[in-house]
Amino acid sequence: MEDICYEQLIADSRRGHTVLMRTLLILGCLTLVALSLLFPIPIGDQLVPLTVLAVAISVIAVTYFWRRTAKEYEYIFTDGQFDLDVIFDKNGRKRLLSFDCRELQLLAAREEETYRKVYERKYDLELDATDRSREPEGVFVAIVKLRDGRSVKLSFQPDERLRKLFKRYAPRTVILPGAMAHPVEISQ
């Protein structure tokens, strides 16, 4: 079998949401600094403003949360191995999930009524790696039983080529749109 490597990037197109979150972050930090000037604390005989501490906390908060307001998801499929990464602000990357297609128990469209009860079950880990600003019609749900025994429900937006790759490596567990749904046994 030839080597297969395919990547798909899902960019978060909620630009207004990102701007709003970053604006609220800055306003919160400015409020913290202003309150530290208005309400100094008594230490001994003097009133000491906590401005330095408030500025330090604000800088740490902005540094940490600023990157996390804009994120993209990258789906990587390599020879039957699927990896899901989140990319923060186009420069930081974190691996969220990695599994072999043999661990896949079900991959079907979220609108597929046949599997509604399977989707509503409780899972050890539930991930939503979709662009939430788009319509949910292209959203698929993958149910995975990892080697360590944990069960995972992944909502994501694979394009047609990625869905066909899943179908190639796990033909009995992948239900493509337009295909007749069939019962798939899902272990608890």
mmCIF file of C-alpha atoms in Angstrom:
data_model
loop_
_atom_site.group_PDB
_atom_site.id
_atom_site.type_symbol
_atom_site.label_atom_id
_atom_site.label_comp_id
_atom_site.label_asym_id
_atom_site.label_seq_id
_atom_site.Cartn_x
_atom_site.Cartn_y
_atom_site.Cartn_z
ATOM 1 C CA MET A 1 0.000 0.000 0.000
ATOM 2 C CA GLU A 2 1.380 3.430 -0.876
ATOM 3 C CA ASP A 3 2.146 6.054 1.738
ATOM 4 C CA ILE A 4 -0.760 8.409 2.317
ATOM 5 C CA CYS A 5 -0.427 11.765 4.008
ATOM 6 C CA TYR A 6 -3.236 14.315 3.931
ATOM 7 C CA GLU A 7 -3.767 17.498 5.931
ATOM 8 C CA GLN A 8 -6.834 19.684 6.256
ATOM 9 C CA LEU A 9 -6.946 23.024 8.046
ATOM 10 C CA ILE A 10 -10.154 24.343 9.604
ATOM 11 C CA ALA A 11 -9.734 28.045 10.270
ATOM 12 C CA ASP A 12 -11.988 29.731 12.788
ATOM 13 C CA SER A 13 -13.713 32.414 10.754
ATOM 14 C CA ARG A 14 -15.387 33.996 13.776
ATOM 15 C CA ARG A 15 -13.271 37.137 13.494
ATOM 16 C CA GLY A 16 -15.780 39.251 15.406
ATOM 17 C CA HIS A 17 -15.740 36.787 18.313
ATOM 18 C CA THR A 18 -11.941 36.947 18.516
ATOM 19 C CA VAL A 19 -11.914 40.754 18.508
ATOM 20 C CA LEU A 20 -14.617 40.849 21.199
ATOM 21 C CA MET A 21 -12.757 38.399 23.457
ATOM 22 C CA ARG A 22 -9.490 40.291 23.108
ATOM 23 C CA THR A 23 -11.219 43.619 23.805
ATOM 24 C CA LEU A 24 -12.832 42.188 26.954
ATOM 25 C CA LEU A 25 -9.464 40.822 28.053
ATOM 26 C CA ILE A 26 -7.817 44.243 27.754
ATOM 27 C CA LEU A 27 -10.729 46.009 29.463
ATOM 28 C CA GLY A 28 -10.598 43.515 32.326
ATOM 29 C CA CYS A 29 -6.884 44.116 32.808
ATOM 30 C CA LEU A 30 -7.308 47.899 32.723
ATOM 31 C CA THR A 31 -10.117 47.625 35.275
ATOM 32 C CA LEU A 32 -7.878 45.553 37.556
ATOM 33 C CA VAL A 33 -5.107 48.143 37.373
ATOM 34 C CA ALA A 34 -7.571 51.032 37.969
ATOM 35 C CA LEU A 35 -9.081 49.279 40.998
ATOM 36 C CA SER A 36 -5.611 48.682 42.431
ATOM 37 C CA LEU A 37 -4.985 52.447 42.281
ATOM 38 C CA LEU A 38 -8.348 53.342 43.823
ATOM 39 C CA PHE A 39 -8.215 50.887 46.693
ATOM 40 C CA PRO A 40 -4.759 50.722 48.241
ATOM 41 C CA ILE A 41 -4.243 48.327 51.139
ATOM 42 C CA PRO A 42 -2.854 49.395 54.523
ATOM 43 C CA ILE A 43 0.546 47.940 55.361
ATOM 44 C CA GLY A 44 1.810 49.232 58.666
ATOM 45 C CA ASP A 45 1.313 53.005 58.791
ATOM 46 C CA GLN A 46 1.085 53.502 55.012
ATOM 47 C CA LEU A 47 -1.429 52.820 52.264
ATOM 48 C CA VAL A 48 0.262 50.840 49.496
ATOM 49 C CA PRO A 49 -1.297 50.619 46.035
ATOM 50 C CA LEU A 50 -1.025 47.173 44.480
ATOM 51 C CA THR A 51 -0.446 48.607 41.052
ATOM 52 C CA VAL A 52 2.767 46.692 40.396
ATOM 53 C CA LEU A 53 1.079 43.405 41.319
ATOM 54 C CA ALA A 54 -2.010 44.270 39.241
ATOM 55 C CA VAL A 55 0.133 45.136 36.202
ATOM 56 C CA ALA A 56 2.095 41.880 36.581
ATOM 57 C CA ILE A 57 -1.123 39.837 36.797
ATOM 58 C CA SER A 58 -2.524 41.705 33.777
ATOM 59 C CA VAL A 59 0.588 41.064 31.664
ATOM 60 C CA ILE A 60 0.525 37.356 32.532
ATOM 61 C CA ALA A 61 -3.215 37.105 31.784
ATOM 62 C CA VAL A 62 -2.933 38.886 28.425
ATOM 63 C CA THR A 63 0.107 36.810 27.432
ATOM 64 C CA TYR A 64 -1.622 33.539 28.304
ATOM 65 C CA PHE A 65 -5.167 34.172 27.047
ATOM 66 C CA TRP A 66 -4.424 36.329 23.982
ATOM 67 C CA ARG A 67 -3.152 33.358 21.964
ATOM 68 C CA ARG A 68 -6.094 31.186 22.927
ATOM 69 C CA THR A 69 -8.741 33.522 21.514
ATOM 70 C CA ALA A 70 -7.872 32.705 17.873
ATOM 71 C CA LYS A 71 -7.534 29.029 17.022
ATOM 72 C CA GLU A 72 -7.540 26.713 14.044
ATOM 73 C CA TYR A 73 -7.764 22.951 13.826
ATOM 74 C CA GLU A 74 -5.566 20.765 11.685
ATOM 75 C CA TYR A 75 -6.592 17.240 10.736
ATOM 76 C CA ILE A 76 -3.643 15.055 9.733
ATOM 77 C CA PHE A 77 -4.170 11.621 8.200
ATOM 78 C CA THR A 78 -1.054 9.502 7.686
ATOM 79 C CA ASP A 79 -1.294 5.830 6.669
ATOM 80 C CA GLY A 80 -4.372 5.083 8.770
ATOM 81 C CA GLN A 81 -3.246 7.259 11.701
ATOM 82 C CA PHE A 82 -5.378 10.340 12.455
ATOM 83 C CA ASP A 83 -4.030 13.299 14.448
ATOM 84 C CA LEU A 84 -5.945 16.350 15.568
ATOM 85 C CA ASP A 85 -3.987 19.487 16.437
ATOM 86 C CA VAL A 86 -5.179 22.883 17.596
ATOM 87 C CA ILE A 87 -3.158 25.897 16.437
ATOM 88 C CA PHE A 88 -3.325 28.974 18.640
ATOM 89 C CA ASP A 89 -2.933 32.352 16.934
ATOM 90 C CA LYS A 90 -1.096 30.765 13.969
ATOM 91 C CA ASN A 91 2.044 30.001 15.982
ATOM 92 C CA GLY A 92 1.403 27.651 18.930
ATOM 93 C CA ARG A 93 0.378 24.025 18.378
ATOM 94 C CA LYS A 94 -1.032 21.376 20.683
ATOM 95 C CA ARG A 95 -1.938 17.762 19.886
ATOM 96 C CA LEU A 96 -5.496 17.094 21.056
ATOM 97 C CA LEU A 97 -6.047 13.560 19.830
ATOM 98 C CA SER A 98 -4.282 10.779 17.972
ATOM 99 C CA PHE A 99 -5.725 7.412 17.004
ATOM 100 C CA ASP A 100 -5.383 4.566 14.538
ATOM 101 C CA CYS A 101 -8.324 3.934 12.198
ATOM 102 C CA ARG A 102 -8.659 0.451 13.689
ATOM 103 C CA GLU A 103 -9.784 2.154 16.912
ATOM 104 C CA LEU A 104 -12.602 3.951 15.071
ATOM 105 C CA GLN A 105 -16.011 2.547 15.998
ATOM 106 C CA LEU A 106 -18.203 4.927 13.987
ATOM 107 C CA LEU A 107 -17.845 7.888 11.646
ATOM 108 C CA ALA A 108 -21.104 9.364 10.382
ATOM 109 C CA ALA A 109 -22.778 12.706 9.727
ATOM 110 C CA ARG A 110 -24.101 14.430 12.843
ATOM 111 C CA GLU A 111 -27.565 14.698 11.223
ATOM 112 C CA GLU A 112 -27.743 10.904 10.806
ATOM 113 C CA GLU A 113 -30.803 9.990 12.904
ATOM 114 C CA THR A 114 -29.876 6.290 13.013
ATOM 115 C CA TYR A 115 -27.009 7.044 15.396
ATOM 116 C CA ARG A 116 -28.652 9.770 17.508
ATOM 117 C CA LYS A 117 -28.623 7.613 20.685
ATOM 118 C CA VAL A 118 -24.962 6.752 20.136
ATOM 119 C CA TYR A 119 -24.111 10.454 19.844
ATOM 120 C CA GLU A 120 -25.975 11.280 23.066
ATOM 121 C CA ARG A 121 -24.084 8.766 25.221
ATOM 122 C CA LYS A 122 -21.568 9.919 27.798
ATOM 123 C CA TYR A 123 -17.931 9.649 26.679
ATOM 124 C CA ASP A 124 -14.670 10.022 28.576
ATOM 125 C CA LEU A 125 -13.581 12.796 26.232
ATOM 126 C CA GLU A 126 -15.723 14.954 23.942
ATOM 127 C CA LEU A 127 -13.984 17.240 21.455
ATOM 128 C CA ASP A 128 -15.484 19.811 19.099
ATOM 129 C CA ALA A 129 -12.987 20.626 16.347
ATOM 130 C CA THR A 130 -15.364 22.470 14.036
ATOM 131 C CA ASP A 131 -15.598 25.989 12.718
ATOM 132 C CA ARG A 132 -18.618 26.997 14.760
ATOM 133 C CA SER A 133 -19.563 29.836 12.420
ATOM 134 C CA ARG A 134 -20.539 27.515 9.568
ATOM 135 C CA GLU A 135 -23.717 25.534 9.138
ATOM 136 C CA PRO A 136 -23.610 22.130 10.844
ATOM 137 C CA GLU A 137 -24.354 20.196 7.650
ATOM 138 C CA GLY A 138 -20.708 19.259 7.073
ATOM 139 C CA VAL A 139 -20.131 18.129 10.654
ATOM 140 C CA PHE A 140 -19.298 14.488 11.273
ATOM 141 C CA VAL A 141 -19.035 12.584 14.529
ATOM 142 C CA ALA A 142 -16.328 10.006 15.164
ATOM 143 C CA ILE A 143 -16.641 7.565 18.034
ATOM 144 C CA VAL A 144 -13.254 6.147 19.001
ATOM 145 C CA LYS A 145 -12.207 3.583 21.598
ATOM 146 C CA LEU A 146 -8.564 4.378 22.372
ATOM 147 C CA ARG A 147 -5.994 1.733 23.293
ATOM 148 C CA ASP A 148 -5.956 2.920 26.898
ATOM 149 C CA GLY A 149 -9.700 2.164 27.161
ATOM 150 C CA ARG A 150 -11.002 5.727 27.020
ATOM 151 C CA SER A 151 -13.931 6.486 24.735
ATOM 152 C CA VAL A 152 -13.851 9.652 22.623
ATOM 153 C CA LYS A 153 -16.543 11.538 20.740
ATOM 154 C CA LEU A 154 -15.050 13.862 18.136
ATOM 155 C CA SER A 155 -17.132 16.382 16.184
ATOM 156 C CA PHE A 156 -15.216 17.641 13.168
ATOM 157 C CA GLN A 157 -15.568 18.732 9.526
ATOM 158 C CA PRO A 158 -13.618 16.372 7.264
ATOM 159 C CA ASP A 159 -13.743 17.177 3.579
ATOM 160 C CA GLU A 160 -14.713 14.523 1.038
ATOM 161 C CA ARG A 161 -11.154 13.319 0.464
ATOM 162 C CA LEU A 162 -10.527 12.805 4.191
ATOM 163 C CA ARG A 163 -13.829 10.935 4.566
ATOM 164 C CA LYS A 164 -12.830 8.634 1.700
ATOM 165 C CA LEU A 165 -9.480 7.964 3.366
ATOM 166 C CA PHE A 166 -11.275 6.975 6.571
ATOM 167 C CA LYS A 167 -13.566 4.740 4.513
ATOM 168 C CA ARG A 168 -10.550 3.113 2.874
ATOM 169 C CA TYR A 169 -8.929 2.212 6.200
ATOM 170 C CA ALA A 170 -12.096 1.441 8.208
ATOM 171 C CA PRO A 171 -14.797 0.489 5.680
ATOM 172 C CA ARG A 172 -17.254 -1.070 8.150
ATOM 173 C CA THR A 173 -17.360 1.843 10.561
ATOM 174 C CA VAL A 174 -17.564 4.817 8.162
ATOM 175 C CA ILE A 175 -21.003 5.859 6.918
ATOM 176 C CA LEU A 176 -20.692 8.356 4.071
ATOM 177 C CA PRO A 177 -23.599 10.652 3.114
ATOM 178 C CA GLY A 178 -25.959 9.015 0.657
ATOM 179 C CA ALA A 179 -24.948 5.524 1.734
ATOM 180 C CA MET A 180 -27.454 3.323 3.469
ATOM 181 C CA ALA A 181 -26.950 3.422 7.233
ATOM 182 C CA HIS A 182 -26.376 0.054 8.823
ATOM 183 C CA PRO A 183 -26.163 -1.003 12.450
ATOM 184 C CA VAL A 184 -22.699 -0.613 13.928
ATOM 185 C CA GLU A 185 -21.884 -2.136 17.292
ATOM 186 C CA ILE A 186 -20.375 0.391 19.642
ATOM 187 C CA SER A 187 -18.781 -0.911 22.826
ATOM 188 C CA GLN A 188 -19.404 1.025 26.007
#
